[in-house]
Structure formats: C-alpha cells, structure tokens
Coordinates of C-alpha atoms and ligand atoms in Angstrom, one line a residue:
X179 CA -0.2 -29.7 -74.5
X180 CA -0.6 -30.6 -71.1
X181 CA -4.3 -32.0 -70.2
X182 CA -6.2 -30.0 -67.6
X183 CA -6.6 -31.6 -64.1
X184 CA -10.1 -33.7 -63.4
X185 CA -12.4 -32.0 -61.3
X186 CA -11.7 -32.3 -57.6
X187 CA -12.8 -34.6 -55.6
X188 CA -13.1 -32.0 -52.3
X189 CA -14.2 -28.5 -52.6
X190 CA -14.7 -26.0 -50.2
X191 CA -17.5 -23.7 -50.7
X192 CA -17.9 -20.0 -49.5
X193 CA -21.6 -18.9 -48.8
X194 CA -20.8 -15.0 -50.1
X195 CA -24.1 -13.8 -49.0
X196 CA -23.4 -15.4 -45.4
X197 CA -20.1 -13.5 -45.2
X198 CA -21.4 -10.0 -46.6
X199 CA -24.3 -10.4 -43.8
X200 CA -22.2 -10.9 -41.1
X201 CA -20.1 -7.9 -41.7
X202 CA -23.4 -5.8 -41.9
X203 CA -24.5 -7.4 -38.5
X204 CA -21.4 -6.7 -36.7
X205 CA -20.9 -3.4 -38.2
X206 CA -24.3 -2.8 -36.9
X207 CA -23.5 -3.9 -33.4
X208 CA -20.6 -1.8 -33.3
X209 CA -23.2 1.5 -32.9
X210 CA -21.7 4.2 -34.4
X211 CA -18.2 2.3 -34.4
X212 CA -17.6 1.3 -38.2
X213 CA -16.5 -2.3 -38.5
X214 CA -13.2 -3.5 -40.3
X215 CA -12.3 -7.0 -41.1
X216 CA -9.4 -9.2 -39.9
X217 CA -8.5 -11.1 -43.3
X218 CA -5.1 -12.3 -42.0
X219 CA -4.2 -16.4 -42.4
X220 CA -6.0 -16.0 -45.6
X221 CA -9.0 -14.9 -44.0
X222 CA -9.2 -17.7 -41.6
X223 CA -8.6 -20.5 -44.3
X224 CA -11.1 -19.3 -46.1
X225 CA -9.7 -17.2 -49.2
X226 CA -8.7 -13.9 -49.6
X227 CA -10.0 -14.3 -53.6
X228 CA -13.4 -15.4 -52.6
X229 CA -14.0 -13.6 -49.6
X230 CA -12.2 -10.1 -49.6
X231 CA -13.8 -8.8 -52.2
X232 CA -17.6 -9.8 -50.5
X233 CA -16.2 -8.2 -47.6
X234 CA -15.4 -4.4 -49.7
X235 CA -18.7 -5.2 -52.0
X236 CA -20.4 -5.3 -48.3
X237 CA -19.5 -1.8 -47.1
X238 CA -15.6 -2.4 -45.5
X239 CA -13.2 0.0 -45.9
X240 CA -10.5 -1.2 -42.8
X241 CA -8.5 -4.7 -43.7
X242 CA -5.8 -6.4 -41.1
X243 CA -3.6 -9.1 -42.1
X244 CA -0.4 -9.8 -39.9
X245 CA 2.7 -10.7 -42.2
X246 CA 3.5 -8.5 -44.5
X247 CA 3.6 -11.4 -46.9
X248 CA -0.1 -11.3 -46.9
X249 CA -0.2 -7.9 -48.3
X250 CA 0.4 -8.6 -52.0
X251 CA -3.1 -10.9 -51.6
X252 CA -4.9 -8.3 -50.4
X253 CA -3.7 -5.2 -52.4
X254 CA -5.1 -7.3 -55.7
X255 CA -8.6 -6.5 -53.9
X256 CA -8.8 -3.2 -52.3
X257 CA -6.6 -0.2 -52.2
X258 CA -3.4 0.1 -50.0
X259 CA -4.4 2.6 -47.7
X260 CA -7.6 0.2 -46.6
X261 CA -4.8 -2.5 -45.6
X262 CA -3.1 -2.6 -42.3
X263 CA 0.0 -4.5 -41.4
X264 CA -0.5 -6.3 -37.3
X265 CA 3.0 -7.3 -36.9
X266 CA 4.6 -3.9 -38.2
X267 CA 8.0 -2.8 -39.3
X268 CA 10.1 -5.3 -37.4
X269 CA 13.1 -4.1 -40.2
X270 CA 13.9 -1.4 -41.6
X271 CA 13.2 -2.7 -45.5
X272 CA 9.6 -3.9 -44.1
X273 CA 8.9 -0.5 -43.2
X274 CA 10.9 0.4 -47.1
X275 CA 8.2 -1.8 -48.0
X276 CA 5.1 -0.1 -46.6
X277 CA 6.2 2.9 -48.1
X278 CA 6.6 1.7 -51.7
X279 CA 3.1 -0.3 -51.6
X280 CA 0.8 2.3 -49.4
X281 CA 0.3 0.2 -46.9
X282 CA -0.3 1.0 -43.1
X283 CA 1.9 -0.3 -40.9
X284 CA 0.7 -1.2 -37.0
X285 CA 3.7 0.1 -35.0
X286 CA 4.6 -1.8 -32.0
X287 CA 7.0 -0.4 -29.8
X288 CA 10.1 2.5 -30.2
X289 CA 11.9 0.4 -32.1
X290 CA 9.4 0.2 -35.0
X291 CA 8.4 3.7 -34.8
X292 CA 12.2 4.3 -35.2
X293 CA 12.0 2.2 -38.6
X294 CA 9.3 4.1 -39.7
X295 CA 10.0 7.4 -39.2
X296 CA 13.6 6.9 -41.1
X297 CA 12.0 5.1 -43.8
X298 CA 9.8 8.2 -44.1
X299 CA 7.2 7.9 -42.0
X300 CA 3.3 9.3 -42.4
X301 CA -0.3 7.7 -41.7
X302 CA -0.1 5.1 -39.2
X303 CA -1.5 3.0 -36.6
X304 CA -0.4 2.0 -33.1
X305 CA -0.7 -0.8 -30.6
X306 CA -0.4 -0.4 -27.3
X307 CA -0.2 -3.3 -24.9
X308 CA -3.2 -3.3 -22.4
X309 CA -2.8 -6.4 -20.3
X310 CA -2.3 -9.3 -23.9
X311 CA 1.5 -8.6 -23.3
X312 CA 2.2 -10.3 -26.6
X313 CA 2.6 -7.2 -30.0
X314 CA 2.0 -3.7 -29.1
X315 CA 4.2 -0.4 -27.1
X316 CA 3.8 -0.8 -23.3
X317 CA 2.4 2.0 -22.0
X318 CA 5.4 3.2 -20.1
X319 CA 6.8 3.3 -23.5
X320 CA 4.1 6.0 -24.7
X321 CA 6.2 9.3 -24.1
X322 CA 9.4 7.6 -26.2
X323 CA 10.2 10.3 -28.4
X324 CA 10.0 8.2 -31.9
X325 CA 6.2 7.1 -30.8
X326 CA 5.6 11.1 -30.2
X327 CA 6.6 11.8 -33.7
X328 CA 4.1 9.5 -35.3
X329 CA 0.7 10.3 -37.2
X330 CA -1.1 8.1 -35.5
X331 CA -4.5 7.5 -37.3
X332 CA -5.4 4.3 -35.5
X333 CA -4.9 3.6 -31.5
X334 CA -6.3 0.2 -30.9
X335 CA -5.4 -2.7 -28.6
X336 CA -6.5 -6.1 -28.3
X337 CA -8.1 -7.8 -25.6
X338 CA -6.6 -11.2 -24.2
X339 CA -10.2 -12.4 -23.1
X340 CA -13.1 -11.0 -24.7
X341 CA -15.0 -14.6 -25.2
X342 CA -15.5 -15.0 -21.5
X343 CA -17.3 -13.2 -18.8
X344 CA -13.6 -12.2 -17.4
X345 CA -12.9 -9.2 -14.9
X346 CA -9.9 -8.3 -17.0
X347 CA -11.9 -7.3 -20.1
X348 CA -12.9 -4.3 -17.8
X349 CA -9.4 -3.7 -16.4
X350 CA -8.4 -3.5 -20.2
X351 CA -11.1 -0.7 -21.3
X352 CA -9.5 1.5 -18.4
X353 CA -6.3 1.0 -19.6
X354 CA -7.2 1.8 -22.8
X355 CA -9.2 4.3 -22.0
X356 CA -6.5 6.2 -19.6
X357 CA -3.7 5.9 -22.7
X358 CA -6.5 7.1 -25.2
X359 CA -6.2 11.1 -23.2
X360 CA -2.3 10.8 -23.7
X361 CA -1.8 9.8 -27.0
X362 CA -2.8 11.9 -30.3
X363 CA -4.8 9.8 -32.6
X364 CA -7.8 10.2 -34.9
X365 CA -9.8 7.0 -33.9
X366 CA -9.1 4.4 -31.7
X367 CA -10.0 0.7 -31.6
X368 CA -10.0 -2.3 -28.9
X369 CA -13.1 -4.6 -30.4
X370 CA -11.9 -8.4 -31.9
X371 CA -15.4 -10.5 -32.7
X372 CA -15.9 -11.2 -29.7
X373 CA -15.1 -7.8 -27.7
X374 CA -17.8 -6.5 -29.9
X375 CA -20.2 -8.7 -27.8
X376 CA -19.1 -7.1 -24.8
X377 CA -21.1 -3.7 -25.7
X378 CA -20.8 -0.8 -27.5
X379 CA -18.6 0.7 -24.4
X380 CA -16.0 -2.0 -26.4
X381 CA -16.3 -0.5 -29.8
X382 CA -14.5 3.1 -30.0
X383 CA -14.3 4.2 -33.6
X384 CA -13.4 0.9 -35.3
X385 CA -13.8 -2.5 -34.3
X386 CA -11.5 -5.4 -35.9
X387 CA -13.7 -8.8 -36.2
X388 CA -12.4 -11.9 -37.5
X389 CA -13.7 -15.0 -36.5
X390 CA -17.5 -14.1 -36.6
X391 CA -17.3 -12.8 -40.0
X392 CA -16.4 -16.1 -41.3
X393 CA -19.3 -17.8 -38.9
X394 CA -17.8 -18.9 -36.0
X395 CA -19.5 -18.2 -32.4
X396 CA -16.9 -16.7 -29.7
X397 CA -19.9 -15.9 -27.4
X398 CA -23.2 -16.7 -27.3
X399 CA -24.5 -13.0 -27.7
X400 CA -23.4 -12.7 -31.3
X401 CA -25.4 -16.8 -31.9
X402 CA -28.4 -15.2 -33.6
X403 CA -26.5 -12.7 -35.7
X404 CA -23.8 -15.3 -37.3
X405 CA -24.4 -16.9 -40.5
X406 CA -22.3 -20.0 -41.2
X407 CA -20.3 -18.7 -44.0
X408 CA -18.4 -22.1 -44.8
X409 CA -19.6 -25.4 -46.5
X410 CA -17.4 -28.7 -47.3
X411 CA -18.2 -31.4 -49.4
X412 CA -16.1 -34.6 -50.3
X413 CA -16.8 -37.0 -53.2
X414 CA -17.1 -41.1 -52.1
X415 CA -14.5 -43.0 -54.1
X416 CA -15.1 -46.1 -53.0
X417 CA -18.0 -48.4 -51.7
X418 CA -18.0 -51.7 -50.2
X419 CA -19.9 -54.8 -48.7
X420 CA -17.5 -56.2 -45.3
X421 CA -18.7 -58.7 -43.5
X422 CA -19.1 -59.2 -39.5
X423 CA -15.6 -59.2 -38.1
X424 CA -13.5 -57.1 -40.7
X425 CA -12.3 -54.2 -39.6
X426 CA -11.7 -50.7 -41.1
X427 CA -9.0 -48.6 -41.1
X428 CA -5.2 -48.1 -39.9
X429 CA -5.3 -49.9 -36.1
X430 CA -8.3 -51.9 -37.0
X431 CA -10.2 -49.8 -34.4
X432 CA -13.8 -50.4 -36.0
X433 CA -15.0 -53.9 -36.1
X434 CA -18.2 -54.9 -37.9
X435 CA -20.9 -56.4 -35.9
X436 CA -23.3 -57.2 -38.7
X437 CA -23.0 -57.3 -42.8
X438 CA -22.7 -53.6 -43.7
X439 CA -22.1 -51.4 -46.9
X440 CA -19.2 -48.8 -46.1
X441 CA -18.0 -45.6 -48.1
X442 CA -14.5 -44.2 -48.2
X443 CA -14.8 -40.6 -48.7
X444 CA -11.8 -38.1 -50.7
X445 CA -10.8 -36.2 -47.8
X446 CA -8.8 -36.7 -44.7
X447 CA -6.6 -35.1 -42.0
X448 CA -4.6 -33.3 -45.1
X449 CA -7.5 -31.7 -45.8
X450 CA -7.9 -30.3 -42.3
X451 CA -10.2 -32.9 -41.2
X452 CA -8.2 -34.0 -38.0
X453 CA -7.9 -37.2 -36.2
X454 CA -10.0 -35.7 -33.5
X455 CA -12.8 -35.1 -35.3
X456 CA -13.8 -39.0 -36.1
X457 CA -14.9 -40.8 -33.2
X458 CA -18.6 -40.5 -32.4
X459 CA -18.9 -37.9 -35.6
X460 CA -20.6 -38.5 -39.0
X461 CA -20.9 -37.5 -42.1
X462 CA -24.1 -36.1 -43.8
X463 CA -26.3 -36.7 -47.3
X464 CA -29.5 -35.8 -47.5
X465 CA -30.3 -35.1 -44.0
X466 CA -29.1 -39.1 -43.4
X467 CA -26.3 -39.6 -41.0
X468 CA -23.3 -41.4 -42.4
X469 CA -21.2 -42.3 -38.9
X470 CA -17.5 -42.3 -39.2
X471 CA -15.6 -45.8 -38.8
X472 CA -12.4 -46.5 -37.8
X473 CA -9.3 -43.3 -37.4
X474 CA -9.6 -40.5 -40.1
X475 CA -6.4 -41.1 -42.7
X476 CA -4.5 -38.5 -44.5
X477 CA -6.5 -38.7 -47.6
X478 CA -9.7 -40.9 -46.3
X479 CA -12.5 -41.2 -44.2
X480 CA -14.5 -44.4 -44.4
X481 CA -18.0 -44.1 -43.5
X482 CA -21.0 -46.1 -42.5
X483 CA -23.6 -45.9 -45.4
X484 CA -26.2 -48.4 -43.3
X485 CA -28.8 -45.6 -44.2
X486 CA -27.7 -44.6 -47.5
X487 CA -27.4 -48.0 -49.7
X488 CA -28.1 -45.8 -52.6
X489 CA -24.5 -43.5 -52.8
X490 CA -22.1 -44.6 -54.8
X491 CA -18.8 -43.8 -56.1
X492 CA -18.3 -40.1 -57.1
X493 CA -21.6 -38.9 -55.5
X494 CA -21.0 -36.1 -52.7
X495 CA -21.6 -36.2 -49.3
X496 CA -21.3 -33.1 -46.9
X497 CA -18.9 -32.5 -44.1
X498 CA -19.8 -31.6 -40.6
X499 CA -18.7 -28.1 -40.3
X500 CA -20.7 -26.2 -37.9
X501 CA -17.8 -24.5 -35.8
X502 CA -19.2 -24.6 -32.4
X503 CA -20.0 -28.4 -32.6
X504 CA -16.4 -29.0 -33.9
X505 CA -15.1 -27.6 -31.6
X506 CA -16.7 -29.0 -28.4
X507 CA -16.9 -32.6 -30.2
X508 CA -13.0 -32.2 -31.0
X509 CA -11.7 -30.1 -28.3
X510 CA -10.1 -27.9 -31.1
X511 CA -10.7 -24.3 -31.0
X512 CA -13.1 -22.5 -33.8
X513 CA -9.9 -20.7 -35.3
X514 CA -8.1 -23.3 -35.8
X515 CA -10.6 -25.4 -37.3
X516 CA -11.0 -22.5 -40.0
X517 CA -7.4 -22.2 -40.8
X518 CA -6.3 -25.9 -40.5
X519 CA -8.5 -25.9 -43.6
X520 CA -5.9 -27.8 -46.4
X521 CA -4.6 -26.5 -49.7
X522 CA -6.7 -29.3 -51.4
X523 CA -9.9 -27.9 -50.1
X524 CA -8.9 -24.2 -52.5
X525 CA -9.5 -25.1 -55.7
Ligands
LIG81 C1 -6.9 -11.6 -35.3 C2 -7.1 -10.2 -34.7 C3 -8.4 -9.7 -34.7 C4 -9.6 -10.5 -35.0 O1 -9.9 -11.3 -33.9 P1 -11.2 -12.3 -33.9 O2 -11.2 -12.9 -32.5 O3 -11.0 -13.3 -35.0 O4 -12.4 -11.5 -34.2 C5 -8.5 -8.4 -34.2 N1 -7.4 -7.7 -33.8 C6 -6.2 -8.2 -33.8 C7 -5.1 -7.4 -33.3 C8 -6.0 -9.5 -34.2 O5 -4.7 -10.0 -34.2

C-alpha cells in the first residue's frame, strides 16, 4: 500500500461566504437584471469544486465557461441547461457534443449556427460583435439565414472597455441596443463585472460577472461591495542566521547590511507567485511585515524575519493577495493574478 502524501506545504483557501456575498451584491446591482457567473479558467484559478457550488447555493442559475473541455467540471455541480459554452460549436462533433450533454452553446457567427442547426439544434444563445471584434456574429451577419433559424434564448455581447470611463462603452449599448429590435430573443445580456458598474442602463436581463465574484476590483464603484474571496498561505521550511555581506538568492541581488535571521518560504513562481511580485513586497504573520529578499525562485521565497525571531520551520505565514495592490505593485493585471494561481496551490 502506497503511503498517503504529507500535508502540503502551500494551500490556497476559498472564503465561501466572501464568494456567495458577492454574487448577492452584484446580482443586486444588476436591478431587476438576474446575475450569472463566469466560472470559465476554473473559475479564475480558483476551483470549480470549491466555488461552483457556493455560487448555485447563493441563488445562480446562469454559468459560462469558454472550452468546451470545462463543461464536464461544471456539469458535476449544476444541471446542463444552467451551463453555457463562450466559444461555441466551432465543429460539428462540439455541437454533437452539446446535444448529448444539455449544454447551451454561444453561437458565434453562420458558420456555428450551421453546426448547430444540423446537429439538431434547439435553445441557444448568441453573440453578436459590438465593437470587441474578437468571438461573436457581426452584425451585418444578423439576417444570414442559419442565425434566423435559431431559438435564441440569450442575445448578449461583451464590452471591450467596461473598466474605464471610455466613450465606446456608450457607442456599444447602441449597438446593442439597435441589434436587440432585429433579432428574436427571450433576454439579452451585455454586463461583464465591470459593465455592471456602468449602471443598470448596462444590465438587460442577465449580466455575466467574473472577476468581482472572485474579489477583484475592475472599477472603483463596485470597491465597497467586493469581498476578497481568496486567501494564500505558505509554510517556512527553513530559517537561518547570515551574516553582513552574504547574499540571498539566484544573482545575489540582496546583500545583508547587518546580522539578520531569514526565512525561506514553500512557494514560488510555480505556484503563481511571479518574479514581479518580489521587489519592495513582503510577506505577512501576525500583522508583522516579513520583506522579501533577493528574486522569487520556482519553489522559494526567502524572507526577512527581522521582526519575527519567533517563526520557525513549518509555521505559516500569509501571502499578499489583495488583487488591486498586486496588481499596481506588479504591473500584472487582476485576472491574471487569479488564474496564474499554480496546481500546487489546489490541494
Ligand atoms: C469572461 C467573460 C465575462 C466575465 O468578465 P469579467 O470581466 O471577469 O467580469 C463575461 N462575458 C464574457 C463573454 C466573458 O468572456
């Protein structure tokens, strides 16, 4: 028999009341819009185990992913129909697919309606292209006879810059608006996290947050209504005395000054903790700062532990994870702090 693994030494924890609250917030500011979720990339890094289920428990009845690989995931959690597929039927067997499983494929231009339709067609949802010109039917391409003969439930499009103060969010509604009164639907939708911000003019029937749910900030309205949903803690490994003139680290970039006691901490740019997130950062224990020396490593990050004599191998210290300080201190963006999260940080 095979021994069981030792406890990690990194863990990743979900704040489920967190998450369920900010679905209830945003569904709130969506007026009389109900709010989905955007779970694709695993919701965000953060686990479609953990966190789709909160998500359902919380009131949500409309779920995104992109691939269709990420509908098996899901499907464990909440029924087909609830489940829509962003990057639709690109082939004919991933429409097949949709079929067979229930799920609701996005359609995306002729071609895909084409797929569905002779894979059988029913329910589905369309986007059209309002300005993002990335995944969704130009709207020249509205009167094509395969996008006539769809049951459209959902009309949505996405909007290319909702997190700034941009005139092209308003261009966008129009759009949208003016393809709305040619196109039969049931309910249409336009609203990512941060479109929701932008008003309730924004929100249509269903809006499609992502982001938020999983506490990050893409405007500054939705600050005071976003919990942080994610928490990471690392184990120390090792502790040690250097003395003035040692250095730390691959490059030697840190040089001590003085005697000092340092960590080295179980988690490293594997883990999603990049090189960009070192200099001038620390970590925390206890509301004491523990500053970072020297470049993050794969598996490492050696810290300062001036203030904290008393940790020692194998006691835990906390990561700095609040997204909008990330990102401004490492010039990464919010989303791809969340899902540059590393497989060692799911157990
Ligand atoms: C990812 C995605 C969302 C969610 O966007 P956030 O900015 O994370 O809120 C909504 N709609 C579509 C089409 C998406 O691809």
């Amino acid at each position: 028999m095979r021994p069981d693994a030792p406890a990690p030494t990194l863990r990743l924890e979900i704040d489920e009341d967190a998450l369920a609250a900010n679905w209830r917030a945003l569904d709130a500011l969506s007026g009389s819009a109900a709010a989905g979720a955007a779970v694709k990339a695993n919701c965000y890094g953060l686990g479609v185990g953990t966190c789709v289920p909160v998500l359902r428990r919380a009131g949500c009845r409309h779920f995104f992913v992109a691939h269709w690989s990420e509908v098996a995931d899901v499907t464990a959690h909440v029924p087909p129909e609830e489940i829509a597929v962003l990057h639709g039927p690109v082939t004919r067997a991933e429409a097949d697919y949709a079929r067979t499983v229930g799920v609701v494929p996005v359609i995306n231009s002729p071609d895909q309606a084409r797929h569905w339709i002779e894979a059988g067609g029913g329910r589905c949802h369309v986007m059209v292209d309002t300005g993002i010109n990335r995944l969704g039917v130009a709207p020249r391409d509205l009167g094509d006879p395969a996008i006539r003969a769809l049951d459209i439930d959902v009309l949505m499009s996405h909007l290319a810059c909702a997190d700034e103060d941009s005139a092209m969010n308003l261009r966008q509604l129009e759009a949208f608006r003016a393809v709305i009164d040619q196109v039969p639907h049931r309910r249409a939708s336009l609203a990512n996290s941060a479109g929701i911000a932008l008003g309730t003019d924004y929100a249509f029937d269903l809006t499609r947050p992502g982001l938020a749910l999983y506490g990050g900030v893409p405007s500054d309205m939705l600050a005071r209504h976003v919990r942080p949903v994610a928490h990471v803690r690392a184990a120390l490994i090792q502790c040690r005395d250097i003395e003035p003139g040692e250095s730390v680290g691959y490059n030697a970039q840190f040089t001590a000054r003085t005697p000092m006691r340092t960590g080295t901490v179980s988690l490293g740019y594997a883990d999603g903790f990049l090189r960009a997130r070192g200099p001038g950062n620390a970590f925390f224990s206890e509301g004491r700062r523990l500053p970072i020396l020297g470049k993050v490593s794969m598996d490492m990050v050696v810290v300062d532990l001036c203030d904290a004599p008393d940790l020692s191998a194998g006691d835990w210290v906390e990561v700095p994870f609040d997204l909008v300080d990330a990102a401004q201190q490492s010039s990464l963006s919010q989303y791809e702090l969340l899902t540059s999260l590393g497989l060692r940080l799911k157990a």
